[in-house]
């Protein structure tokens, strides 16, 4: 019974435009759903590999990624490029952990090229103390890699590890 309504609607230009846009938007929604599923699968696989000892950054990040750590403190800033982020944002913490940081994923949401991951990370520091933090990472993906990222975490816990633990010897 919708066809008589559409036929009646066609005589009003604004209504006709709305109907046309509705039909044109259907393929875009399907493409967005495909992108969502594809991007979620890529991120989920990278986190699964991380649990097995893989390098989540090498798997996910574009070489020219823009990674922003939100908050306040010495590490909160925008890093340009994977090397900048890893050396100045990740290594100060990771080098002070005696065990690998183990992620426990709670949720992954994907809408088109945006993927949000909420997870906990835990490890043991070089002084033997436990380290635990909660993370939310928001990714913008292009072609299956992360081109922009925002990270939210407890920066006080991060900084406490950096300030109170010696880096591992190389």
C-alpha positions as YAML, in Angstrom:
chain: A
units: angstrom
residues:
- id: 1
  name: UNK
  ca: [0.00, 0.00, 0.00]
- id: 2
  name: UNK
  ca: [3.03, 2.30, 0.04]
- id: 3
  name: UNK
  ca: [2.97, 2.71, -3.75]
- id: 4
  name: UNK
  ca: [-0.14, 4.94, -3.82]
- id: 5
  name: UNK
  ca: [1.54, 7.16, -1.20]
- id: 6
  name: UNK
  ca: [4.68, 7.39, -3.35]
- id: 7
  name: UNK
  ca: [2.64, 8.12, -6.46]
- id: 8
  name: UNK
  ca: [0.75, 10.87, -4.60]
- id: 9
  name: UNK
  ca: [4.04, 12.15, -3.19]
- id: 10
  name: UNK
  ca: [5.59, 12.47, -6.65]
- id: 11
  name: UNK
  ca: [3.44, 15.47, -7.43]
- id: 12
  name: UNK
  ca: [5.08, 17.45, -4.64]
- id: 13
  name: UNK
  ca: [8.74, 18.29, -5.51]
- id: 14
  name: UNK
  ca: [10.07, 18.20, -1.93]
- id: 15
  name: UNK
  ca: [8.37, 14.91, -1.24]
- id: 16
  name: UNK
  ca: [9.66, 13.45, -4.51]
- id: 17
  name: UNK
  ca: [13.19, 14.49, -3.58]
- id: 18
  name: UNK
  ca: [12.84, 12.77, -0.21]
- id: 19
  name: UNK
  ca: [11.66, 9.55, -1.85]
- id: 20
  name: UNK
  ca: [14.52, 9.66, -4.36]
- id: 21
  name: UNK
  ca: [17.10, 10.23, -1.62]
- id: 22
  name: UNK
  ca: [15.68, 7.33, 0.38]
- id: 23
  name: UNK
  ca: [16.20, 4.95, -2.53]
- id: 24
  name: UNK
  ca: [19.66, 6.35, -3.31]
- id: 25
  name: UNK
  ca: [20.77, 6.03, 0.31]
- id: 26
  name: UNK
  ca: [20.04, 2.29, 0.48]
- id: 27
  name: UNK
  ca: [23.28, 1.19, -1.31]
- id: 28
  name: UNK
  ca: [25.34, 3.60, 0.81]
- id: 29
  name: UNK
  ca: [23.91, 2.06, 3.99]
- id: 30
  name: UNK
  ca: [24.78, -1.40, 2.71]
- id: 31
  name: UNK
  ca: [28.33, -0.26, 1.89]
- id: 32
  name: UNK
  ca: [28.61, 1.28, 5.39]
- id: 33
  name: UNK
  ca: [27.51, -2.02, 6.90]
- id: 34
  name: UNK
  ca: [30.11, -3.88, 4.82]
- id: 35
  name: UNK
  ca: [32.81, -1.40, 5.89]
- id: 36
  name: UNK
  ca: [31.71, -1.69, 9.51]
- id: 37
  name: UNK
  ca: [31.94, -5.47, 9.49]
- id: 38
  name: UNK
  ca: [35.26, -5.47, 7.62]
- id: 39
  name: UNK
  ca: [36.87, -2.87, 9.91]
- id: 40
  name: UNK
  ca: [35.58, -4.55, 13.07]
- id: 41
  name: UNK
  ca: [36.99, -7.89, 11.88]
- id: 42
  name: UNK
  ca: [40.40, -6.31, 11.14]
- id: 43
  name: UNK
  ca: [40.60, -4.72, 14.60]
- id: 44
  name: UNK
  ca: [39.28, -7.82, 16.38]
- id: 45
  name: UNK
  ca: [41.86, -10.01, 14.59]
- id: 46
  name: UNK
  ca: [44.68, -7.60, 15.52]
- id: 47
  name: UNK
  ca: [43.64, -7.72, 19.19]
- id: 48
  name: UNK
  ca: [43.40, -11.53, 19.06]
- id: 49
  name: UNK
  ca: [46.92, -11.59, 17.60]
- id: 50
  name: UNK
  ca: [48.09, -9.19, 20.33]
- id: 51
  name: UNK
  ca: [46.95, -11.75, 22.92]
- id: 52
  name: UNK
  ca: [49.17, -14.29, 21.14]
- id: 53
  name: UNK
  ca: [52.21, -11.99, 21.24]
- id: 54
  name: UNK
  ca: [51.65, -10.01, 18.04]
- id: 55
  name: UNK
  ca: [52.30, -6.32, 17.55]
- id: 56
  name: UNK
  ca: [48.93, -4.56, 17.44]
- id: 57
  name: UNK
  ca: [50.49, -1.30, 16.23]
- id: 58
  name: UNK
  ca: [52.37, -2.91, 13.35]
- id: 59
  name: UNK
  ca: [49.20, -4.72, 12.27]
- id: 60
  name: UNK
  ca: [46.82, -1.77, 12.46]
- id: 61
  name: UNK
  ca: [48.56, 1.56, 12.02]
- id: 62
  name: UNK
  ca: [49.25, 3.36, 8.76]
- id: 63
  name: UNK
  ca: [52.85, 4.63, 8.57]
- id: 64
  name: UNK
  ca: [51.60, 8.24, 8.72]
- id: 65
  name: UNK
  ca: [48.99, 7.68, 11.44]
- id: 66
  name: UNK
  ca: [47.92, 10.65, 13.55]
- id: 67
  name: UNK
  ca: [47.60, 9.29, 17.12]
- id: 68
  name: UNK
  ca: [46.28, 11.59, 19.85]
- id: 69
  name: UNK
  ca: [46.47, 10.71, 23.52]
- id: 70
  name: UNK
  ca: [43.78, 12.78, 25.26]
- id: 71
  name: UNK
  ca: [44.17, 14.19, 28.74]
- id: 72
  name: UNK
  ca: [46.91, 16.02, 30.56]
- id: 73
  name: UNK
  ca: [50.44, 15.00, 31.32]
- id: 74
  name: UNK
  ca: [53.72, 14.64, 29.48]
- id: 75
  name: UNK
  ca: [52.50, 11.96, 27.07]
- id: 76
  name: UNK
  ca: [49.20, 13.66, 26.14]
- id: 77
  name: UNK
  ca: [49.64, 15.10, 22.65]
- id: 78
  name: UNK
  ca: [49.27, 14.26, 18.98]
- id: 79
  name: UNK
  ca: [51.92, 12.04, 17.43]
- id: 80
  name: UNK
  ca: [52.44, 12.06, 13.68]
- id: 81
  name: UNK
  ca: [53.61, 8.77, 12.21]
- id: 82
  name: UNK
  ca: [53.88, 5.32, 13.69]
- id: 83
  name: UNK
  ca: [57.54, 5.78, 14.66]
- id: 84
  name: UNK
  ca: [56.81, 9.00, 16.59]
- id: 85
  name: UNK
  ca: [53.91, 7.41, 18.44]
- id: 86
  name: UNK
  ca: [55.68, 4.16, 19.28]
- id: 87
  name: UNK
  ca: [58.95, 5.80, 20.41]
- id: 88
  name: UNK
  ca: [57.46, 8.71, 22.37]
- id: 89
  name: UNK
  ca: [54.01, 7.45, 23.38]
- id: 90
  name: UNK
  ca: [54.31, 3.70, 23.81]
- id: 91
  name: UNK
  ca: [57.96, 2.83, 24.58]
- id: 92
  name: UNK
  ca: [58.17, 4.97, 27.76]
- id: 93
  name: UNK
  ca: [55.52, 2.68, 29.30]
- id: 94
  name: UNK
  ca: [56.23, -0.64, 27.58]
- id: 95
  name: UNK
  ca: [59.96, -0.48, 28.38]
- id: 96
  name: UNK
  ca: [59.06, -0.36, 32.07]
- id: 97
  name: UNK
  ca: [56.94, -3.49, 31.96]
- id: 98
  name: UNK
  ca: [58.55, -6.83, 32.79]
- id: 99
  name: UNK
  ca: [55.70, -8.72, 31.14]
- id: 100
  name: UNK
  ca: [53.76, -7.96, 27.97]
- id: 101
  name: UNK
  ca: [50.71, -5.76, 28.30]
- id: 102
  name: UNK
  ca: [47.75, -8.13, 28.01]
- id: 103
  name: UNK
  ca: [44.55, -6.70, 26.59]
- id: 104
  name: UNK
  ca: [41.10, -7.83, 27.70]
- id: 105
  name: UNK
  ca: [38.59, -6.52, 25.16]
- id: 106
  name: UNK
  ca: [35.19, -5.59, 26.53]
- id: 107
  name: UNK
  ca: [33.58, -4.09, 23.44]
- id: 108
  name: UNK
  ca: [34.30, -3.25, 19.82]
- id: 109
  name: UNK
  ca: [31.89, -1.03, 17.93]
- id: 110
  name: UNK
  ca: [32.20, -0.22, 14.24]
- id: 111
  name: UNK
  ca: [30.23, 2.21, 12.12]
- id: 112
  name: UNK
  ca: [31.63, 2.56, 8.64]
- id: 113
  name: UNK
  ca: [35.26, 3.63, 8.95]
- id: 114
  name: UNK
  ca: [35.06, 4.39, 12.69]
- id: 115
  name: UNK
  ca: [35.96, 1.65, 15.17]
- id: 116
  name: UNK
  ca: [35.87, 2.06, 18.95]
- id: 117
  name: UNK
  ca: [37.57, -0.44, 21.25]
- id: 118
  name: UNK
  ca: [37.11, -0.53, 25.03]
- id: 119
  name: UNK
  ca: [39.59, -2.77, 26.80]
- id: 120
  name: UNK
  ca: [41.62, -3.26, 29.95]
- id: 121
  name: UNK
  ca: [45.36, -3.80, 29.89]
- id: 122
  name: UNK
  ca: [47.45, -5.41, 32.60]
- id: 123
  name: UNK
  ca: [51.09, -6.31, 33.12]
- id: 124
  name: UNK
  ca: [53.81, -6.44, 35.75]
- id: 125
  name: UNK
  ca: [56.27, -3.54, 35.99]
- id: 126
  name: UNK
  ca: [60.05, -3.91, 36.12]
- id: 127
  name: UNK
  ca: [59.86, -3.34, 39.90]
- id: 128
  name: UNK
  ca: [57.39, -6.22, 40.25]
- id: 129
  name: UNK
  ca: [54.32, -4.05, 40.87]
- id: 130
  name: UNK
  ca: [51.09, -4.69, 38.98]
- id: 131
  name: UNK
  ca: [50.01, -2.28, 36.24]
- id: 132
  name: UNK
  ca: [46.39, -2.09, 35.20]
- id: 133
  name: UNK
  ca: [44.66, 0.48, 33.05]
- id: 134
  name: UNK
  ca: [41.45, 0.97, 31.13]
- id: 135
  name: UNK
  ca: [41.53, 2.15, 27.53]
- id: 136
  name: UNK
  ca: [39.20, 3.46, 24.88]
- id: 137
  name: UNK
  ca: [40.70, 3.80, 21.42]
- id: 138
  name: UNK
  ca: [38.79, 5.46, 18.60]
- id: 139
  name: UNK
  ca: [40.05, 4.66, 15.12]
- id: 140
  name: UNK
  ca: [39.38, 6.19, 11.73]
- id: 141
  name: UNK
  ca: [40.27, 3.57, 9.15]
- id: 142
  name: UNK
  ca: [41.12, 3.87, 5.49]
- id: 143
  name: UNK
  ca: [41.81, 0.84, 3.34]
- id: 144
  name: UNK
  ca: [41.99, -1.48, 6.33]
- id: 145
  name: UNK
  ca: [44.52, 0.52, 8.37]
- id: 146
  name: UNK
  ca: [44.19, 3.15, 11.09]
- id: 147
  name: UNK
  ca: [44.93, 6.64, 9.77]
- id: 148
  name: UNK
  ca: [43.71, 8.58, 12.82]
- id: 149
  name: UNK
  ca: [43.45, 7.44, 16.43]
- id: 150
  name: UNK
  ca: [42.41, 8.91, 19.74]
- id: 151
  name: UNK
  ca: [43.33, 7.18, 22.99]
- id: 152
  name: UNK
  ca: [41.71, 7.66, 26.37]
- id: 153
  name: UNK
  ca: [43.33, 6.06, 29.42]
- id: 154
  name: UNK
  ca: [44.30, 6.78, 33.02]
- id: 155
  name: UNK
  ca: [47.37, 8.91, 32.39]
- id: 156
  name: UNK
  ca: [48.18, 9.10, 36.11]
- id: 157
  name: UNK
  ca: [48.61, 5.30, 36.19]
- id: 158
  name: UNK
  ca: [50.71, 5.47, 33.00]
- id: 159
  name: UNK
  ca: [52.94, 8.20, 34.44]
- id: 160
  name: UNK
  ca: [53.33, 6.40, 37.77]
- id: 161
  name: UNK
  ca: [54.83, 3.42, 35.94]
- id: 162
  name: UNK
  ca: [57.16, 5.67, 33.94]
- id: 163
  name: UNK
  ca: [58.27, 7.65, 37.00]
- id: 164
  name: UNK
  ca: [58.72, 4.71, 39.39]
- id: 165
  name: UNK
  ca: [60.23, 1.93, 37.27]
- id: 166
  name: UNK
  ca: [63.53, 1.51, 35.46]
- id: 167
  name: UNK
  ca: [63.40, 0.61, 31.77]
- id: 168
  name: UNK
  ca: [64.30, -2.96, 30.87]
- id: 169
  name: UNK
  ca: [67.87, -3.38, 29.68]
- id: 170
  name: UNK
  ca: [68.07, -3.72, 25.89]
...
